[in-house]
Each structure stands twice: as C-alpha cells, then as structure tokens.
Amino acid sequence: MRQAQPLGLRRYQAGMSHLAWLIIILALVVFGYTALKLSPHYIDHSVIKGILDRLPEGETHTAMSKDEIREYFSKRFRIENFSLKVRNVVTIDRSRNSTDVILAYEAREHLFYNLDIVVSFKDSRTFQ
C-alpha cells in the first residue's frame, strides 16, 4: 500500500532550480565586476600610503618646508603616473613641535547605468 505524499511534495530532495542558479551566478558576476572596478583604487591607495611612509623621518619636521613636502609627493605621483593633484590630496599642518601630513581624497567609479561607487581614503602621519 502506497502512502499519500502530503501536498504533492517529492520524496527526495530535488536540488536547486534553474532560477536559483541564475540568481547565484548573477550575484557572483555583480560582486566580481564591482571588485574588478574597485581594486585599482585600493592598490593606488596602498602605493600613496607607501609614499607617505617613505618620507624622511628626521628631516620632515625640521628641514623640509611645506613646499618641499608637496614637491616630494608631486615627484612620486609623476613617477607612479597618478592623475591626482597633490594640493587636493595632501594637507600639511605644522605646529611648533610636530608636522602632520594628512592624505585625504575620494575616488569615484562608475559601475553601470546611473550607479556610481565612491571610495574615500584618509591616512595621516605625525613627524616630531
């Protein structure tokens, strides 16, 4: 004697439907595309942060003027082929005891249609 299946459910698990697979693949494509669009900005930021970290420790506060620090960044930006303007990215705050060099900028990337992604970066370093 055969038992009745409740509400027409199958006895065994059928797996994912074609629509579920399509949704998962579409989500993976969107996330992958977004990662490919954003990764160059994070790579550029790590290079810019490396430029900040290579500023001479002992000379920055005592021997270098604001213009010399900006020129240092300008030369490095030209070598690395950045289109960012040093005046828009680097802020220098001087006090009697220390010099703060602040990197702050935003990168905007067009994703698709009218959707853009804005990534903001901010790092600083204090020299005594």
mmCIF file of C-alpha atoms in Angstrom:
data_model
loop_
_atom_site.group_PDB
_atom_site.id
_atom_site.type_symbol
_atom_site.label_atom_id
_atom_site.label_comp_id
_atom_site.label_asym_id
_atom_site.label_seq_id
_atom_site.Cartn_x
_atom_site.Cartn_y
_atom_site.Cartn_z
ATOM 1 C CA MET A 1 0.000 0.000 0.000
ATOM 2 C CA ARG A 2 1.338 3.368 -1.019
ATOM 3 C CA GLN A 3 1.350 6.261 1.439
ATOM 4 C CA ALA A 4 -0.011 9.563 0.255
ATOM 5 C CA GLN A 5 2.507 12.348 -0.076
ATOM 6 C CA PRO A 6 1.450 15.457 1.791
ATOM 7 C CA LEU A 7 0.603 18.392 -0.505
ATOM 8 C CA GLY A 8 2.340 16.897 -3.526
ATOM 9 C CA LEU A 9 5.860 17.081 -2.068
ATOM 10 C CA ARG A 10 8.506 14.815 -3.514
ATOM 11 C CA ARG A 11 10.011 12.006 -1.521
ATOM 12 C CA TYR A 12 13.555 13.068 -2.264
ATOM 13 C CA GLN A 13 15.379 16.353 -2.427
ATOM 14 C CA ALA A 14 15.478 17.771 -5.958
ATOM 15 C CA GLY A 15 18.227 20.408 -5.603
ATOM 16 C CA MET A 16 18.285 23.985 -6.789
ATOM 17 C CA SER A 17 16.145 25.153 -9.637
ATOM 18 C CA HIS A 18 17.464 26.854 -12.747
ATOM 19 C CA LEU A 19 16.189 30.201 -11.476
ATOM 20 C CA ALA A 20 18.115 29.817 -8.205
ATOM 21 C CA TRP A 21 21.313 29.001 -10.130
ATOM 22 C CA LEU A 22 20.745 32.028 -12.367
ATOM 23 C CA ILE A 23 20.347 34.316 -9.346
ATOM 24 C CA ILE A 24 23.521 32.978 -7.714
ATOM 25 C CA ILE A 25 25.536 33.356 -10.927
ATOM 26 C CA LEU A 26 24.187 36.882 -11.434
ATOM 27 C CA ALA A 27 25.150 37.843 -7.862
ATOM 28 C CA LEU A 28 28.669 36.432 -8.355
ATOM 29 C CA VAL A 29 29.067 38.371 -11.607
ATOM 30 C CA VAL A 30 27.942 41.650 -9.998
ATOM 31 C CA PHE A 31 30.267 41.197 -6.995
ATOM 32 C CA GLY A 32 33.170 40.186 -9.230
ATOM 33 C CA TYR A 33 32.617 43.150 -11.543
ATOM 34 C CA THR A 34 32.486 45.504 -8.565
ATOM 35 C CA ALA A 35 35.705 44.026 -7.151
ATOM 36 C CA LEU A 36 37.445 44.462 -10.510
ATOM 37 C CA LYS A 37 36.341 48.100 -10.682
ATOM 38 C CA LEU A 38 37.393 48.931 -7.095
ATOM 39 C CA SER A 39 40.662 47.023 -6.734
ATOM 40 C CA PRO A 40 42.776 49.560 -8.706
ATOM 41 C CA HIS A 41 41.726 52.308 -6.269
ATOM 42 C CA TYR A 42 42.846 50.247 -3.278
ATOM 43 C CA ILE A 43 46.129 49.385 -4.997
ATOM 44 C CA ASP A 44 46.732 53.078 -5.763
ATOM 45 C CA HIS A 45 45.971 53.970 -2.159
ATOM 46 C CA SER A 46 48.485 51.458 -0.864
ATOM 47 C CA VAL A 47 51.121 52.995 -3.161
ATOM 48 C CA ILE A 48 50.244 56.517 -1.947
ATOM 49 C CA LYS A 49 50.406 55.338 1.663
ATOM 50 C CA GLY A 50 53.833 53.862 0.892
ATOM 51 C CA ILE A 51 54.951 57.268 -0.403
ATOM 52 C CA LEU A 52 53.802 58.796 2.894
ATOM 53 C CA ASP A 53 55.648 56.118 4.876
ATOM 54 C CA ARG A 54 58.886 56.798 2.952
ATOM 55 C CA LEU A 55 59.021 60.460 3.941
ATOM 56 C CA PRO A 56 62.341 61.054 5.740
ATOM 57 C CA GLU A 57 61.617 60.700 9.459
ATOM 58 C CA GLY A 58 64.187 63.114 10.877
ATOM 59 C CA GLU A 59 64.052 65.799 8.180
ATOM 60 C CA THR A 60 60.327 66.242 7.597
ATOM 61 C CA HIS A 61 59.603 68.427 10.614
ATOM 62 C CA THR A 62 62.931 70.210 10.958
ATOM 63 C CA ALA A 63 64.448 70.609 7.491
ATOM 64 C CA MET A 64 61.608 70.373 4.932
ATOM 65 C CA SER A 65 59.210 73.206 4.206
ATOM 66 C CA LYS A 66 55.586 72.665 3.172
ATOM 67 C CA ASP A 67 56.506 73.272 -0.460
ATOM 68 C CA GLU A 68 59.333 70.731 -0.281
ATOM 69 C CA ILE A 69 56.970 68.119 1.145
ATOM 70 C CA ARG A 70 54.462 68.835 -1.631
ATOM 71 C CA GLU A 71 57.247 68.643 -4.226
ATOM 72 C CA TYR A 72 58.305 65.273 -2.769
ATOM 73 C CA PHE A 73 54.746 63.981 -3.273
ATOM 74 C CA SER A 74 54.481 65.596 -6.695
ATOM 75 C CA LYS A 75 57.626 63.821 -7.924
ATOM 76 C CA ARG A 76 56.445 60.476 -6.593
ATOM 77 C CA PHE A 77 52.991 60.960 -8.134
ATOM 78 C CA ARG A 78 54.618 61.646 -11.516
ATOM 79 C CA ILE A 79 56.782 58.525 -11.199
ATOM 80 C CA GLU A 80 53.745 56.386 -10.311
ATOM 81 C CA ASN A 81 51.640 58.091 -13.026
ATOM 82 C CA PHE A 82 48.829 59.254 -10.721
ATOM 83 C CA SER A 83 46.365 61.782 -12.055
ATOM 84 C CA LEU A 84 45.636 63.119 -8.559
ATOM 85 C CA LYS A 85 46.671 66.673 -7.763
ATOM 86 C CA VAL A 86 48.925 66.952 -4.722
ATOM 87 C CA ARG A 87 47.152 70.096 -3.462
ATOM 88 C CA ASN A 88 43.831 68.187 -3.408
ATOM 89 C CA VAL A 89 45.228 65.112 -1.668
ATOM 90 C CA VAL A 90 47.960 66.224 0.757
ATOM 91 C CA THR A 91 47.294 68.559 3.692
ATOM 92 C CA ILE A 92 50.178 69.685 5.889
ATOM 93 C CA ASP A 93 49.575 71.023 9.406
ATOM 94 C CA ARG A 94 52.555 72.484 11.202
ATOM 95 C CA SER A 95 52.921 73.285 14.838
ATOM 96 C CA ARG A 96 55.942 74.169 16.894
ATOM 97 C CA ASN A 97 56.547 70.555 17.969
ATOM 98 C CA SER A 98 55.300 68.466 15.063
ATOM 99 C CA THR A 99 54.272 68.261 11.433
ATOM 100 C CA ASP A 100 51.139 66.351 10.439
ATOM 101 C CA VAL A 101 50.908 65.134 6.857
ATOM 102 C CA ILE A 102 47.351 64.102 6.013
ATOM 103 C CA LEU A 103 46.300 62.205 2.888
ATOM 104 C CA ALA A 104 42.567 62.529 2.268
ATOM 105 C CA TYR A 105 40.769 62.011 -1.025
ATOM 106 C CA GLU A 106 37.822 60.309 -2.669
ATOM 107 C CA ALA A 107 37.741 58.082 -5.726
ATOM 108 C CA ARG A 108 34.544 57.790 -7.753
ATOM 109 C CA GLU A 109 33.991 54.827 -10.056
ATOM 110 C CA HIS A 110 31.109 54.411 -12.479
ATOM 111 C CA LEU A 111 29.562 50.960 -12.086
ATOM 112 C CA PHE A 112 26.680 50.779 -14.558
ATOM 113 C CA TYR A 113 23.750 52.923 -15.701
ATOM 114 C CA ASN A 114 23.398 55.694 -13.107
ATOM 115 C CA LEU A 115 25.126 53.834 -10.283
ATOM 116 C CA ASP A 116 28.474 55.130 -9.028
ATOM 117 C CA ILE A 117 30.606 53.976 -6.129
ATOM 118 C CA VAL A 118 32.537 56.484 -4.019
ATOM 119 C CA VAL A 119 35.502 55.251 -2.003
ATOM 120 C CA SER A 120 37.099 57.658 0.478
ATOM 121 C CA PHE A 121 40.599 57.292 1.875
ATOM 122 C CA LYS A 122 42.228 59.074 4.789
ATOM 123 C CA ASP A 123 45.648 58.466 6.349
ATOM 124 C CA SER A 124 47.936 60.670 8.380
ATOM 125 C CA ARG A 125 51.385 60.643 9.872
ATOM 126 C CA THR A 126 52.915 62.859 12.534
ATOM 127 C CA PHE A 127 56.574 63.830 12.447
ATOM 128 C CA GLN A 128 58.338 65.160 15.551
#
